CSV table of C-alpha atoms in Angstrom, one decimal:
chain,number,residue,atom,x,y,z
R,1,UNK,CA,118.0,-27.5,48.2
R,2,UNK,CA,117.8,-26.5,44.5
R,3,UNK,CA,117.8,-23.0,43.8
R,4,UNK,CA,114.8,-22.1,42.3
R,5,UNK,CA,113.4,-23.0,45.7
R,6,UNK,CA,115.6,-21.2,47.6
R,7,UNK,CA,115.4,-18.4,45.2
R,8,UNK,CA,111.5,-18.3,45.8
R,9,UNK,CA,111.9,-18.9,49.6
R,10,UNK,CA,114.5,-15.9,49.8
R,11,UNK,CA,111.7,-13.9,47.8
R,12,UNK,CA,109.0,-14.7,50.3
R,13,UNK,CA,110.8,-13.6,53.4
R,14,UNK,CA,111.5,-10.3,51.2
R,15,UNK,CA,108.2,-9.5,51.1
R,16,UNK,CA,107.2,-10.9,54.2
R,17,UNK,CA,109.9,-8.5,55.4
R,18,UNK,CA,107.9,-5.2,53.8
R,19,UNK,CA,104.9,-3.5,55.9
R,20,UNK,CA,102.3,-4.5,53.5
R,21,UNK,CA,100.5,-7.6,54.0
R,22,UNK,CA,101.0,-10.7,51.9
R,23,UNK,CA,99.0,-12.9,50.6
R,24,UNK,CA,100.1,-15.5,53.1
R,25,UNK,CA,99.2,-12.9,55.6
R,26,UNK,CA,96.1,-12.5,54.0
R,27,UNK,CA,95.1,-16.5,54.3
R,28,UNK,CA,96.4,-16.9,57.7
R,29,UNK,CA,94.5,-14.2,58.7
R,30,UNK,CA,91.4,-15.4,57.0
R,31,UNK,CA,91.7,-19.0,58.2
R,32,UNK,CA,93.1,-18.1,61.8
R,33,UNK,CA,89.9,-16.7,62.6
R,34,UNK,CA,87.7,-19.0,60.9
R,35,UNK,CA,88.9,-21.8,62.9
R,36,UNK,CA,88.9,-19.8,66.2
R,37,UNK,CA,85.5,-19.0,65.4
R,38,UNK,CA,84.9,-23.3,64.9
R,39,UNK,CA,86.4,-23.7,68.0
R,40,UNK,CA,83.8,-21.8,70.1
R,41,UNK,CA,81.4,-24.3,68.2
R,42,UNK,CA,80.3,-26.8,70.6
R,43,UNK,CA,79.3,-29.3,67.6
R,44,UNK,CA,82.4,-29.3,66.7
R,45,UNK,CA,84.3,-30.9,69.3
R,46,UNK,CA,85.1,-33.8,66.8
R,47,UNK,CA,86.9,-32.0,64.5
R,48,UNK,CA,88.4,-29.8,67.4
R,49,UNK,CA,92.4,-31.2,66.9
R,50,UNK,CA,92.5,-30.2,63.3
R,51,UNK,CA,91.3,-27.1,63.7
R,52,UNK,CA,93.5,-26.3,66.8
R,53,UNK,CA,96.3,-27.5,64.0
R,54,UNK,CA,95.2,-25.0,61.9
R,55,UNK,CA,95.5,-22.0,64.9
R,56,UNK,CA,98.4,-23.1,65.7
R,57,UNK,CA,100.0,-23.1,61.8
R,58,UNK,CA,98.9,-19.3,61.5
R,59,UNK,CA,100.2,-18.3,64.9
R,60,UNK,CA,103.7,-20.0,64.2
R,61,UNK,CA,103.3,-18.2,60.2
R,62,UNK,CA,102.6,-14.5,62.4
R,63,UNK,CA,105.5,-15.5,64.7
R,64,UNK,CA,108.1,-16.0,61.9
R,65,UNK,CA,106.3,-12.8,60.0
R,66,UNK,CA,107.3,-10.9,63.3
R,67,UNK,CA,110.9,-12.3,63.9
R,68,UNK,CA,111.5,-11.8,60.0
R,69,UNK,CA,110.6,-8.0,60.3
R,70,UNK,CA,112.7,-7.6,63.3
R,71,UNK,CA,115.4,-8.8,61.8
R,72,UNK,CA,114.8,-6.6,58.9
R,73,UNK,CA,114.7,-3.4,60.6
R,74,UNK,CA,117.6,-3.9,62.8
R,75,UNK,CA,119.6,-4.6,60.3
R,76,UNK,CA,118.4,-1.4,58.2
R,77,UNK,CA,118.4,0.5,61.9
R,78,UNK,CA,114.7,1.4,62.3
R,79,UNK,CA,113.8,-1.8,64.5
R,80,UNK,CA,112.9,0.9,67.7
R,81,UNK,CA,110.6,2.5,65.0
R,82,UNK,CA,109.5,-0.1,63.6
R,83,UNK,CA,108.7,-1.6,67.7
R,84,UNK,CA,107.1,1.6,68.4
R,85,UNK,CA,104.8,1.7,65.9
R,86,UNK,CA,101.3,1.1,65.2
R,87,UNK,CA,102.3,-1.8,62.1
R,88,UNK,CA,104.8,-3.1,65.4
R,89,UNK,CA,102.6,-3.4,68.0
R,90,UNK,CA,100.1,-5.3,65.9
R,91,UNK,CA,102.5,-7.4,64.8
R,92,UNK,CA,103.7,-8.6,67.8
R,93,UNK,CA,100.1,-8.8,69.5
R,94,UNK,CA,99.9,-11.3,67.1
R,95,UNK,CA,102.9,-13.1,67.7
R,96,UNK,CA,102.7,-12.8,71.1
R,97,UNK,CA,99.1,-12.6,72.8
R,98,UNK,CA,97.9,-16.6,72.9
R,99,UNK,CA,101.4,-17.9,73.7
R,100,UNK,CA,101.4,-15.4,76.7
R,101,UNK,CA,97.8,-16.5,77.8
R,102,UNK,CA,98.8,-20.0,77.4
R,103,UNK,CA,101.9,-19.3,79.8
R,104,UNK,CA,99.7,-17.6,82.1
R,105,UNK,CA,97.5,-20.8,82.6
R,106,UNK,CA,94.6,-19.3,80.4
R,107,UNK,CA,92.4,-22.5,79.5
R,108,UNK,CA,93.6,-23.0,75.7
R,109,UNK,CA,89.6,-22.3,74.7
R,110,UNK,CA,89.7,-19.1,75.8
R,111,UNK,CA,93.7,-18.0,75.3
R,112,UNK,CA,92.6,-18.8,71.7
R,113,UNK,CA,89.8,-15.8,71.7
R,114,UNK,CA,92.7,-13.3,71.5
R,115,UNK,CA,93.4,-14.5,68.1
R,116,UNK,CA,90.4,-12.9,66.5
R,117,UNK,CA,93.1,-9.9,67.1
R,118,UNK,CA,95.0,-10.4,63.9
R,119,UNK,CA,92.2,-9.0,61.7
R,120,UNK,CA,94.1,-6.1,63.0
R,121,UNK,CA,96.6,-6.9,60.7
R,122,UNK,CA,94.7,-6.1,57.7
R,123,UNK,CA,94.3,-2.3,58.8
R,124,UNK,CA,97.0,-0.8,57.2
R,125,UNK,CA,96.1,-2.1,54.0
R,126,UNK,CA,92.8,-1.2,54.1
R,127,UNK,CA,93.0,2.4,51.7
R,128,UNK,CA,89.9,4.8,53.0
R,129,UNK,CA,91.4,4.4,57.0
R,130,UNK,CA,94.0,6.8,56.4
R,131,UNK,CA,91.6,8.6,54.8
R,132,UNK,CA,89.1,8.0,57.5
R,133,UNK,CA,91.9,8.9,59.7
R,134,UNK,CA,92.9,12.2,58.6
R,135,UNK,CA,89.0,13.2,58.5
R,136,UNK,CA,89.1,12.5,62.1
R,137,UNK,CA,92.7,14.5,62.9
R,138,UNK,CA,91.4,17.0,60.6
R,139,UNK,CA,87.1,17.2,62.0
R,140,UNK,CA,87.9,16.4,65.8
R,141,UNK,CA,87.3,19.6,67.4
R,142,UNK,CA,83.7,19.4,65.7
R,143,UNK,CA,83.4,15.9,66.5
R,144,UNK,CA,84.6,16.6,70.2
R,145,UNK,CA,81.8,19.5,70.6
R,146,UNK,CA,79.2,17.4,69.1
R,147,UNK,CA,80.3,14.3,71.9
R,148,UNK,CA,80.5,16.8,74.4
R,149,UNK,CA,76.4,17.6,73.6
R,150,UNK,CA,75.7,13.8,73.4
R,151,UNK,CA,76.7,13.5,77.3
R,152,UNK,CA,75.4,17.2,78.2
R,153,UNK,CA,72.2,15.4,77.3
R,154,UNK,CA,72.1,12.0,78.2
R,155,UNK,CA,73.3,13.6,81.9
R,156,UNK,CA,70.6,16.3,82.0
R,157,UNK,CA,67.8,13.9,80.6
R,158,UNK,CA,68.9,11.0,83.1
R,159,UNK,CA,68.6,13.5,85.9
R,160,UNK,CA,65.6,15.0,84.9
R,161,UNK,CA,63.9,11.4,84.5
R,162,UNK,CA,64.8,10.6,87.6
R,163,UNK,CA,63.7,13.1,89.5
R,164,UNK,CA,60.0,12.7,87.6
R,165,UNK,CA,60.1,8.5,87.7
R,166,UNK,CA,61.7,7.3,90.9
R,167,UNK,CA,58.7,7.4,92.6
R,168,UNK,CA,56.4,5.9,90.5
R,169,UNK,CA,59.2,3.3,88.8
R,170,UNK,CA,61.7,2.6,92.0
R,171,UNK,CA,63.1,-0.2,90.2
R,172,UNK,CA,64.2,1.1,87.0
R,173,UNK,CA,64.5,4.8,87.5
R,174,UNK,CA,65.6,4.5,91.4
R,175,UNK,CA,69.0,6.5,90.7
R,176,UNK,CA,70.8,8.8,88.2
R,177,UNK,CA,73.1,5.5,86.9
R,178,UNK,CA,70.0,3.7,86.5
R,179,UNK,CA,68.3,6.6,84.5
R,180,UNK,CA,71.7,6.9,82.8
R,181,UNK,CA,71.0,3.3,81.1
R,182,UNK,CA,67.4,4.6,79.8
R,183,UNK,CA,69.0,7.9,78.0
R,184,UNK,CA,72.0,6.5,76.2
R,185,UNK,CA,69.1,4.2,74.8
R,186,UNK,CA,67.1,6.5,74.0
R,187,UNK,CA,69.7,9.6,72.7
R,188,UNK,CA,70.9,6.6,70.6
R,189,UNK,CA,66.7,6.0,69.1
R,190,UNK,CA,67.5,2.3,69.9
R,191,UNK,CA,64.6,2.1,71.8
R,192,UNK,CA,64.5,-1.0,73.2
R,193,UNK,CA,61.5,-0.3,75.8
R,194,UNK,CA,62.8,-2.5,78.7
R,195,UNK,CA,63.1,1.4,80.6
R,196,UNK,CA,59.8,3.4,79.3
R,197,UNK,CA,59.0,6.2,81.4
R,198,UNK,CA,54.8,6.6,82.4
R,199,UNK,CA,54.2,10.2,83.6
R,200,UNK,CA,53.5,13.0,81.2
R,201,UNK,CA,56.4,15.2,82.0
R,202,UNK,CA,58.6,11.9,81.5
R,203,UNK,CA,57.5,11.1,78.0
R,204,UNK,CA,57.7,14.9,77.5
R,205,UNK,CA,61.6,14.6,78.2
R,206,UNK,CA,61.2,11.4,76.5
R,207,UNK,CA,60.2,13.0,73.1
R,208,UNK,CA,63.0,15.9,73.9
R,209,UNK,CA,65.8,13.7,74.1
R,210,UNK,CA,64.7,11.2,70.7
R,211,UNK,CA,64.6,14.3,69.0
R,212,UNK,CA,67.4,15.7,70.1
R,213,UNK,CA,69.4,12.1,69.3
R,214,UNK,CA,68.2,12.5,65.9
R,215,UNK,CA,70.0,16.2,65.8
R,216,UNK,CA,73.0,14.9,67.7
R,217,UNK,CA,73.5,12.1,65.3
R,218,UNK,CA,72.7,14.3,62.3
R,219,UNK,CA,75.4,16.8,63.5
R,220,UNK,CA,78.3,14.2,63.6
R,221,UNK,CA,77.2,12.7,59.9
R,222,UNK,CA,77.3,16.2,57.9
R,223,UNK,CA,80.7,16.7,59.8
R,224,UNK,CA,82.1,13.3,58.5
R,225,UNK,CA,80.4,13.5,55.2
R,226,UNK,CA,81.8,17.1,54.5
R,227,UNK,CA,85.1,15.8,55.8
R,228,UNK,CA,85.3,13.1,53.3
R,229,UNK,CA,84.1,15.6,50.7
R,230,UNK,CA,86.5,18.0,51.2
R,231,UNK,CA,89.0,15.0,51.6
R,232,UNK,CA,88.0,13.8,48.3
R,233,UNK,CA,88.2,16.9,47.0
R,234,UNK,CA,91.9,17.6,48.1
R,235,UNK,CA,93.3,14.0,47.1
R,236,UNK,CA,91.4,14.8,43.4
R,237,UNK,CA,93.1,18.1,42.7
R,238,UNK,CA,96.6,16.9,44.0
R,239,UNK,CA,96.2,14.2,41.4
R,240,UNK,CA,95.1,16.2,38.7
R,241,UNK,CA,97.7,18.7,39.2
R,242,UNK,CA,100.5,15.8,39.4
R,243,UNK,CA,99.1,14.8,35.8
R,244,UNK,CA,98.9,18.6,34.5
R,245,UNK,CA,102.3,19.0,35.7
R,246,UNK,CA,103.7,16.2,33.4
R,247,UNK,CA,102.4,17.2,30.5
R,248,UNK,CA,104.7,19.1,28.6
R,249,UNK,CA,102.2,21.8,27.3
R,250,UNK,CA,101.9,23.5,30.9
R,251,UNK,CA,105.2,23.0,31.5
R,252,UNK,CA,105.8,27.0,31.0
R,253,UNK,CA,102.9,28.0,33.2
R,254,UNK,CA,103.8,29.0,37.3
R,255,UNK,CA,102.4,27.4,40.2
R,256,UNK,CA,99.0,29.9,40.5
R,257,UNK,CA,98.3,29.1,36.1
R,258,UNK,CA,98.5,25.6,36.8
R,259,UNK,CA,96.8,25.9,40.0
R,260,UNK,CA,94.3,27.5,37.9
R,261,UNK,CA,94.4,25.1,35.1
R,262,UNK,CA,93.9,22.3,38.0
R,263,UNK,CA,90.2,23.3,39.0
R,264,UNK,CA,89.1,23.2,35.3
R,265,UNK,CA,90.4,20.0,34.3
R,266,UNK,CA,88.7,16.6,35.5
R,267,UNK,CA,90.5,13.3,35.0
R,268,UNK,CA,89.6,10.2,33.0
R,269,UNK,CA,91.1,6.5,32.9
R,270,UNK,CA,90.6,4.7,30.0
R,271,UNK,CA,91.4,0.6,29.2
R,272,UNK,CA,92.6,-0.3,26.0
R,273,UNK,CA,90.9,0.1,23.0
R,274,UNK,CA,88.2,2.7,23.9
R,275,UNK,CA,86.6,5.0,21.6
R,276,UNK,CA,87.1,8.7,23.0
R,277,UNK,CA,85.2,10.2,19.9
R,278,UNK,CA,83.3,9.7,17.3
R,279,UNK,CA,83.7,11.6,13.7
R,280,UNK,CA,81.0,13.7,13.4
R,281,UNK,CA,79.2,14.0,16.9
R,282,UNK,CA,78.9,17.8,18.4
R,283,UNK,CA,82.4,18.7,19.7
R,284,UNK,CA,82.0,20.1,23.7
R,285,UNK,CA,85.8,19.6,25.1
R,286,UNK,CA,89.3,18.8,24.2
R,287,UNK,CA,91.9,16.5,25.9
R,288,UNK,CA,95.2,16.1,27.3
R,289,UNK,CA,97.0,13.4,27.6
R,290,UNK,CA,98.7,13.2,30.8
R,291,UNK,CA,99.4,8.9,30.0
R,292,UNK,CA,99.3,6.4,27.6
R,293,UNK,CA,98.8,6.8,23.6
R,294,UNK,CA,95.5,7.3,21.5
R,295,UNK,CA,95.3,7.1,17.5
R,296,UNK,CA,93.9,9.3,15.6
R,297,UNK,CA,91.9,7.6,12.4
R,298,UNK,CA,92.4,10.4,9.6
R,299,UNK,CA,91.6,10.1,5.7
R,300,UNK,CA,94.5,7.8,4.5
R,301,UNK,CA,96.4,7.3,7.6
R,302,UNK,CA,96.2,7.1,11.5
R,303,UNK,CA,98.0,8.9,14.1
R,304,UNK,CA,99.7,8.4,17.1
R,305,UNK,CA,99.1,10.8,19.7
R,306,UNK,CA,101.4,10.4,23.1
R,307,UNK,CA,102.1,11.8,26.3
R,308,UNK,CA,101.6,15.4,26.5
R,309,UNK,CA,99.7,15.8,23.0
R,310,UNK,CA,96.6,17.1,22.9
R,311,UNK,CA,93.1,16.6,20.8
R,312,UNK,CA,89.6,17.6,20.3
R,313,UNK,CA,91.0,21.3,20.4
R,314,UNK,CA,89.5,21.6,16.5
R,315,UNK,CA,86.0,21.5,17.8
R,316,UNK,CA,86.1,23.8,20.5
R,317,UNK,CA,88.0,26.7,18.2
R,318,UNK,CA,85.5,27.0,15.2
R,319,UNK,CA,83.5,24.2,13.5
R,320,UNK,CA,82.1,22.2,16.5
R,321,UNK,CA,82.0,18.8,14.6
R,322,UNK,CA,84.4,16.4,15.3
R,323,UNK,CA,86.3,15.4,12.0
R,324,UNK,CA,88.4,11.9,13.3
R,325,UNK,CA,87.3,9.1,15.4
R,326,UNK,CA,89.8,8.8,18.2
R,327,UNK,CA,90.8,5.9,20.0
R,328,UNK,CA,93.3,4.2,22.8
R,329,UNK,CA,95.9,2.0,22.2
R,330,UNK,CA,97.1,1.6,25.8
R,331,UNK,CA,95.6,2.0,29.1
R,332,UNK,CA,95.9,5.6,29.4
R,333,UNK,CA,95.0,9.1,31.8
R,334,UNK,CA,93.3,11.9,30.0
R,335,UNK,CA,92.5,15.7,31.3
R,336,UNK,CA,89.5,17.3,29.7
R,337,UNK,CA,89.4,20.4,29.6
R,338,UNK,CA,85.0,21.8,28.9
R,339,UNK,CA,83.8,24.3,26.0
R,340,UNK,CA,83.3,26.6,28.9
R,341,UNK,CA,86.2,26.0,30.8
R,342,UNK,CA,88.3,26.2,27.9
R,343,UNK,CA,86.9,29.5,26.7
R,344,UNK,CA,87.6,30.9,30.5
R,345,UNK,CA,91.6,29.2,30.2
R,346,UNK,CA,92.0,30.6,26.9
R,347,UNK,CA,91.2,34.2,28.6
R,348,UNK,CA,92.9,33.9,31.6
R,349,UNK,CA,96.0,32.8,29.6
R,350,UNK,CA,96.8,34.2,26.2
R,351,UNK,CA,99.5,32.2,25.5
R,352,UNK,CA,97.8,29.3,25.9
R,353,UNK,CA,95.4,30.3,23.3
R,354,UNK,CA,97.8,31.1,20.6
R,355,UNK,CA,99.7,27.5,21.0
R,356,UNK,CA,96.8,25.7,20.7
R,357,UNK,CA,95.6,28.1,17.9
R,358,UNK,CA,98.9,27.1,16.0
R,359,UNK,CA,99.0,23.8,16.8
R,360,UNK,CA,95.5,24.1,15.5
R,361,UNK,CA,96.3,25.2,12.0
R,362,UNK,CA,99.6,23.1,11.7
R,363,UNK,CA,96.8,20.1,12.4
R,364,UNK,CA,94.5,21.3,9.7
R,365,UNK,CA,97.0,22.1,7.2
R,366,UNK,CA,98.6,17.9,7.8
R,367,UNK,CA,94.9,16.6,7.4
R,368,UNK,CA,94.4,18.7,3.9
């Protein structure tokens, strides 16, 4: 075997070897449950054999994944971790859940169902979950008071209908788990009218129990949504205070400054080649630059600004014009830092204001 292959081979199980998933991973996943979902196709019974081939390819690629990261993380001493853990057990569902059914004496149709389970694998990599996640961990005991409600009402209002419909609709309202059937339906305004209630006071409960889905319902999306806010929120400022921290003109400030500093600044990503500003337009912020490089286009020459520098301060501190077009020369990270904001920092921290005062005027005196 030559050795580029073997070099490529030994990079494969490398990363087949990590948690992440692989692009491999990836395309077995993606084909294994395409051709499970072809199998359950009756019209295609002629094509059947291949497409069993194809299950059977991606369930010997997750079994070699799952012997390859076993083998990896006994070796580094973390395989009862690694087999007790979420990542672990997924992984060997997959390895392990048709070949068991097929032991078992499952019919092969229906042992190859349980392969729609490795779209599990993909969780993981999937970013917003551990967000979603932590919004749960963080939201439950609102989210458990709310579901506690849901089945306060779906028991009263199953009772209660019931007690008003039995007689007049034996058949669909002849007991409480009967009724129970009509009020999840309706708490959940799926209305699918197969169980309608006819009395008066039973459409009264009726109209009760729609609106108070629509409450219920309401309840557990502003507790989510201002989950994910204030998730968003968190994830953003420890961001912004990892980029103010690495630039070298807060590095004197403490903790509570830059804390402070944090809330004012927001972040920008720029590509290549962007124009930040323009000569001559009104002046309403200055930057930092937490990565990457800009150039500054002055009379005669241009400048290279890098990590940590600063701009636009010339604007904010007197004339509010801007006197240089600015640019990017790399992908870079800005903090701006607003005219309003900036007059607040500069307050708040004196010492702030007279280094970018005389970094100010050692600026104007290079451009004369």
């Amino acid at each position: 075997m030559s050795k580029p292959l073997i070099s490529a081979l030994a990079q494969f199980v490398a990363a087949t070897a990590g948690r992440n998933m692989t692009k491999a991973a990836y395309a077995a996943v993606g084909v294994g449950v395409l051709s499970m979902v072809l199998l359950t196709d009756n019209r295609a019974n002629e094509a059947s054999s291949w497409v069993t081939g194809l299950l059977w390819a991606c369930l010997v690629y997750f079994v070699f994944e799952w012997l390859v990261r076993l083998r990896h993380m006994a070796r580094t001493g973390r395989l009862a971790l690694y087999m007790s853990s979420s990542a672990g057990i997924v992984d060997a569902i997959g390895a392990l859940a048709v070949p068991v059914a097929l032991v078992l004496g499952v019919a092969p149709k229906t042992a190859w169902l349980l392969s729609v389970l490795w779209v599990l694998k993909v969780v993981p990599g999937i970013p917003g979950l551990r967000q979603l996640r932590r919004v749960l961990v963080l939201e439950s005991g609102p989210l458990l008071s709310v579901l506690v409600i849901f089945l306060m009402v779906v028991f009263l209002a199953s009772v209660a209908e019931y007690f008003l419909e039995r007689d007049v609709q034996p058949q669909t309202f002849g007991s409480v788990p009967a009724a129970l059937w009509w009020a999840v339906v309706t708490l959940t305004t799926t209305g699918y009218g197969d169980v309608v209630p006819v009395t008066p006071l039973g459409r009264i409960v009726a109209a009760l129990v729609m609106i108070s889905g629509l409450g219920v319902f309401g309840l557990w999306t502003g507790i989510l949504a201002t989950g994910f806010a204030a998730e968003t929120r968190r994830d953003n400022f420890l961001k912004t205070w990892e980029s103010v921290s690495k630039v070298p003109f807060f590095a004197a400030l403490g903790p509570a400054a830059i804390a402070d500093v944090t809330h004012m600044l927001r972040t920008m990503e720029l590509p290549a080649r962007t124009m930040i500003i323009r000569k001559g337009a009104q002046g309403d912020c200055m930057y930092f630059i937490a990565a990457g490089e800009v150039e500054v286009d002055l009379p005669g020459k241009k400048v290279q600004l890098g990590e940590g520098a600063f701009f636009g301060e010339m604007a904010l501190l007197g004339n509010n014009m801007r006197g240089a077009n600015v640019s990017t020369t790399k992908v870079s990270r800005l903090l701006v830092l607003d005219l309003v904001d900036f007059r607040v920092l500069m307050a708040r921290h004196p010492d702030l204001a007279e280094t970018i005062d005389a970094e100010a005027k050692r600026r104007a005196l290079e451009n004369k």
